[in-house]
PDB file of C-alpha atoms in Angstrom:
ATOM      1  CA  GLN A   1     -13.132  -1.248 -12.513  1.00 83.00           C
ATOM      2  CA  VAL A   2     -10.549   0.889 -10.804  1.00 92.00           C
ATOM      3  CA  GLN A   3      -7.062   1.226 -12.120  1.00 96.00           C
ATOM      4  CA  LEU A   4      -4.238   1.954  -9.741  1.00 97.00           C
ATOM      5  CA  ILE A   5      -0.870   3.459 -10.588  1.00 97.00           C
ATOM      6  CA  GLU A   6       2.008   3.657  -8.135  1.00 97.00           C
ATOM      7  CA  SER A   7       4.835   6.306  -8.316  1.00 97.00           C
ATOM      8  CA  GLY A   8       7.574   7.570  -6.038  1.00 97.00           C
ATOM      9  CA  GLY A   9       9.937   4.634  -5.793  1.00 98.00           C
ATOM     10  CA  GLY A  10      13.713   5.107  -6.220  1.00 98.00           C
ATOM     11  CA  LEU A  11      17.196   4.483  -4.945  1.00 98.00           C
ATOM     12  CA  VAL A  12      17.943   5.924  -1.522  1.00 98.00           C
ATOM     13  CA  GLN A  13      20.476   5.451   1.314  1.00 98.00           C
ATOM     14  CA  ALA A  14      19.669   3.922   4.660  1.00 98.00           C
ATOM     15  CA  GLY A  15      17.948   6.411   6.901  1.00 98.00           C
ATOM     16  CA  ASP A  16      16.410   8.380   4.022  1.00 98.00           C
ATOM     17  CA  SER A  17      12.692   8.773   3.356  1.00 98.00           C
ATOM     18  CA  LEU A  18      10.449   8.231   0.389  1.00 98.00           C
ATOM     19  CA  ARG A  19       6.857   8.918  -0.190  1.00 98.00           C
ATOM     20  CA  LEU A  20       4.966   6.493  -2.464  1.00 98.00           C
ATOM     21  CA  SER A  21       1.642   7.577  -4.130  1.00 98.00           C
ATOM     22  CA  CYS A  22      -1.063   5.545  -5.637  1.00 97.00           C
ATOM     23  CA  ALA A  23      -3.423   7.264  -8.119  1.00 97.00           C
ATOM     24  CA  ALA A  24      -6.833   5.662  -8.844  1.00 95.00           C
ATOM     25  CA  SER A  25      -8.877   6.169 -11.941  1.00 95.00           C
ATOM     26  CA  GLY A  26     -11.957   4.623 -13.415  1.00 92.00           C
ATOM     27  CA  ASP A  27     -13.751   4.595 -10.098  1.00 89.00           C
ATOM     28  CA  THR A  28     -14.067   6.559  -6.869  1.00 90.00           C
ATOM     29  CA  VAL A  29     -11.399   5.503  -4.408  1.00 89.00           C
ATOM     30  CA  SER A  30     -13.727   5.984  -1.426  1.00 92.00           C
ATOM     31  CA  LEU A  31     -15.408   2.720  -2.568  1.00 93.00           C
ATOM     32  CA  TYR A  32     -12.310   0.771  -1.579  1.00 95.00           C
ATOM     33  CA  HIS A  33     -10.339  -0.317   1.390  1.00 96.00           C
ATOM     34  CA  MET A  34      -6.691   0.315   0.298  1.00 97.00           C
ATOM     35  CA  ALA A  35      -3.359  -1.174   1.203  1.00 98.00           C
ATOM     36  CA  TRP A  36       0.327  -1.274   0.391  1.00 98.00           C
ATOM     37  CA  PHE A  37       2.162  -4.566  -0.082  1.00 98.00           C
ATOM     38  CA  ARG A  38       5.688  -5.402  -0.949  1.00 98.00           C
ATOM     39  CA  GLN A  39       7.410  -8.282  -2.563  1.00 98.00           C
ATOM     40  CA  TYR A  40      10.981  -9.525  -2.399  1.00 97.00           C
ATOM     41  CA  PRO A  41      12.409 -11.570  -5.194  1.00 93.00           C
ATOM     42  CA  GLY A  42      11.173 -15.155  -5.081  1.00 95.00           C
ATOM     43  CA  GLN A  43       8.774 -14.340  -2.160  1.00 97.00           C
ATOM     44  CA  GLU A  44       5.091 -13.884  -1.778  1.00 96.00           C
ATOM     45  CA  ARG A  45       3.754 -10.451  -1.489  1.00 96.00           C
ATOM     46  CA  GLU A  46       3.568  -9.284   2.040  1.00 97.00           C
ATOM     47  CA  PHE A  47       1.317  -6.789   3.801  1.00 98.00           C
ATOM     48  CA  VAL A  48       2.826  -3.411   4.685  1.00 98.00           C
ATOM     49  CA  ALA A  49      -0.024  -1.041   5.620  1.00 98.00           C
ATOM     50  CA  GLY A  50      -3.685  -0.781   5.110  1.00 97.00           C
ATOM     51  CA  ILE A  51      -6.395   1.903   5.463  1.00 97.00           C
ATOM     52  CA  ASN A  52     -10.131   1.511   5.426  1.00 95.00           C
ATOM     53  CA  TRP A  53     -12.377   3.328   2.995  1.00 93.00           C
ATOM     54  CA  ASN A  54     -12.799   6.572   4.860  1.00 92.00           C
ATOM     55  CA  GLY A  55      -9.374   6.614   6.567  1.00 94.00           C
ATOM     56  CA  GLY A  56     -10.803   5.941   9.962  1.00 94.00           C
ATOM     57  CA  SER A  57      -8.725   2.775  10.573  1.00 95.00           C
ATOM     58  CA  THR A  58      -5.153   1.854   9.779  1.00 97.00           C
ATOM     59  CA  TYR A  59      -3.115  -1.191  10.317  1.00 97.00           C
ATOM     60  CA  TYR A  60       0.635  -1.810   9.884  1.00 98.00           C
ATOM     61  CA  SER A  61       2.898  -4.823   9.794  1.00 98.00           C
ATOM     62  CA  ASP A  62       5.233  -4.975  12.764  1.00 97.00           C
ATOM     63  CA  SER A  63       8.209  -4.417  10.516  1.00 97.00           C
ATOM     64  CA  VAL A  64       7.162  -0.910   9.492  1.00 98.00           C
ATOM     65  CA  LYS A  65       5.171   0.242  12.472  1.00 97.00           C
ATOM     66  CA  GLY A  66       6.388   3.612  13.628  1.00 98.00           C
ATOM     67  CA  ARG A  67       8.380   4.207  10.473  1.00 98.00           C
ATOM     68  CA  PHE A  68       5.701   4.109   7.765  1.00 98.00           C
ATOM     69  CA  THR A  69       2.416   6.020   7.565  1.00 98.00           C
ATOM     70  CA  ILE A  70      -0.406   5.287   5.195  1.00 98.00           C
ATOM     71  CA  SER A  71      -2.881   7.952   4.362  1.00 98.00           C
ATOM     72  CA  ARG A  72      -5.532   8.745   1.755  1.00 96.00           C
ATOM     73  CA  ASP A  73      -7.140  11.772   0.165  1.00 95.00           C
ATOM     74  CA  ASN A  74     -10.477  10.543  -1.174  1.00 91.00           C
ATOM     75  CA  ALA A  75     -11.252  13.916  -2.765  1.00 93.00           C
ATOM     76  CA  LYS A  76      -8.081  13.453  -4.912  1.00 94.00           C
ATOM     77  CA  ASN A  77      -8.402   9.795  -5.422  1.00 94.00           C
ATOM     78  CA  THR A  78      -4.986   9.064  -3.953  1.00 96.00           C
ATOM     79  CA  VAL A  79      -3.392   6.935  -1.297  1.00 97.00           C
ATOM     80  CA  SER A  80       0.091   7.550  -0.017  1.00 98.00           C
ATOM     81  CA  LEU A  81       2.804   5.705   1.956  1.00 98.00           C
ATOM     82  CA  GLN A  82       5.260   7.819   3.754  1.00 98.00           C
ATOM     83  CA  MET A  83       8.409   5.761   4.507  1.00 98.00           C
ATOM     84  CA  ASN A  84      10.860   7.057   7.013  1.00 98.00           C
ATOM     85  CA  SER A  85      14.100   5.595   8.448  1.00 98.00           C
ATOM     86  CA  LEU A  86      14.421   3.359   5.451  1.00 98.00           C
ATOM     87  CA  ALA A  87      16.673   0.327   5.785  1.00 98.00           C
ATOM     88  CA  PRO A  88      18.101  -2.108   3.241  1.00 98.00           C
ATOM     89  CA  GLU A  89      15.495  -4.652   4.406  1.00 97.00           C
ATOM     90  CA  ASP A  90      12.867  -2.350   2.985  1.00 98.00           C
ATOM     91  CA  THR A  91      14.149  -2.960  -0.563  1.00 98.00           C
ATOM     92  CA  ALA A  92      11.301  -4.469  -2.596  1.00 98.00           C
ATOM     93  CA  VAL A  93       8.726  -3.789  -5.149  1.00 98.00           C
ATOM     94  CA  TYR A  94       5.740  -1.935  -3.511  1.00 98.00           C
ATOM     95  CA  PHE A  95       2.278  -2.442  -4.705  1.00 98.00           C
ATOM     96  CA  CYS A  96      -0.864  -0.541  -4.126  1.00 98.00           C
ATOM     97  CA  ALA A  97      -3.997  -2.599  -3.750  1.00 97.00           C
ATOM     98  CA  GLY A  98      -7.725  -2.095  -3.248  1.00 96.00           C
ATOM     99  CA  LYS A  99     -10.856  -4.084  -2.304  1.00 94.00           C
ATOM    100  CA  TRP A 100     -14.571  -3.109  -2.153  1.00 92.00           C
ATOM    101  CA  ARG A 101     -15.308  -1.507   1.048  1.00 91.00           C
ATOM    102  CA  TRP A 102     -18.088  -3.831   1.945  1.00 90.00           C
ATOM    103  CA  ARG A 103     -15.531  -6.599   2.467  1.00 86.00           C
ATOM    104  CA  THR A 104     -15.077  -7.267   6.133  1.00 86.00           C
ATOM    105  CA  ASP A 105     -11.805  -9.109   5.986  1.00 85.00           C
ATOM    106  CA  PRO A 106      -8.788  -7.903   7.831  1.00 91.00           C
ATOM    107  CA  LEU A 107      -6.940  -5.121   5.956  1.00 90.00           C
ATOM    108  CA  SER A 108      -3.840  -7.388   5.975  1.00 93.00           C
ATOM    109  CA  GLU A 109      -5.520 -10.231   4.122  1.00 92.00           C
ATOM    110  CA  ILE A 110      -3.932 -10.235   0.638  1.00 92.00           C
ATOM    111  CA  ASN A 111      -6.347 -12.750  -0.967  1.00 91.00           C
ATOM    112  CA  GLU A 112      -9.262 -10.304  -0.593  1.00 91.00           C
ATOM    113  CA  TYR A 113      -7.660  -7.504  -2.647  1.00 95.00           C
ATOM    114  CA  SER A 114      -8.914  -7.554  -6.290  1.00 94.00           C
ATOM    115  CA  TYR A 115      -7.211  -4.557  -7.732  1.00 96.00           C
ATOM    116  CA  TRP A 116      -3.539  -3.967  -7.982  1.00 97.00           C
ATOM    117  CA  GLY A 117      -1.094  -1.444  -9.346  1.00 97.00           C
ATOM    118  CA  GLN A 118       1.923  -2.273 -11.525  1.00 97.00           C
ATOM    119  CA  GLY A 119       4.405  -1.828  -8.565  1.00 97.00           C
ATOM    120  CA  THR A 120       7.223   0.596  -7.959  1.00 98.00           C
ATOM    121  CA  GLN A 121      10.797  -0.394  -6.985  1.00 98.00           C
ATOM    122  CA  VAL A 122      12.302   0.918  -3.759  1.00 98.00           C
ATOM    123  CA  THR A 123      15.953   0.213  -3.256  1.00 98.00           C
ATOM    124  CA  VAL A 124      17.784   1.180  -0.040  1.00 98.00           C
ATOM    125  CA  SER A 125      21.586   1.005   0.055  1.00 97.00           C
ATOM    126  CA  SER A 126      23.472   0.500   3.297  1.00 93.00           C
TER     127      SER A 126
END
């Protein structure tokens, strides 16, 4: 079973950038499609960005398209989320998630992700 640990969250001002990282251990990250989700208080987790097992395909929610970039380095067992032009609406807990690469569900389908990190808080002040 793979373990995922997020890092890189923090408090920033609107317009700033952050880079979140997800480190995998216990398994080879290339076996998994990976994604970032975020959760606002009292809300369901929502899809942010996804990347398939070899990095050949990415998908973004409309709210972050053009501002966020997901990437992976399978050799280092890491997945990253570069967040630019941050706005207060981006304030949330961000989670790294993974699913076995033989799953053919859309990358944005939250119910198919079996492995989750603990989350990292991102707060953007106006």
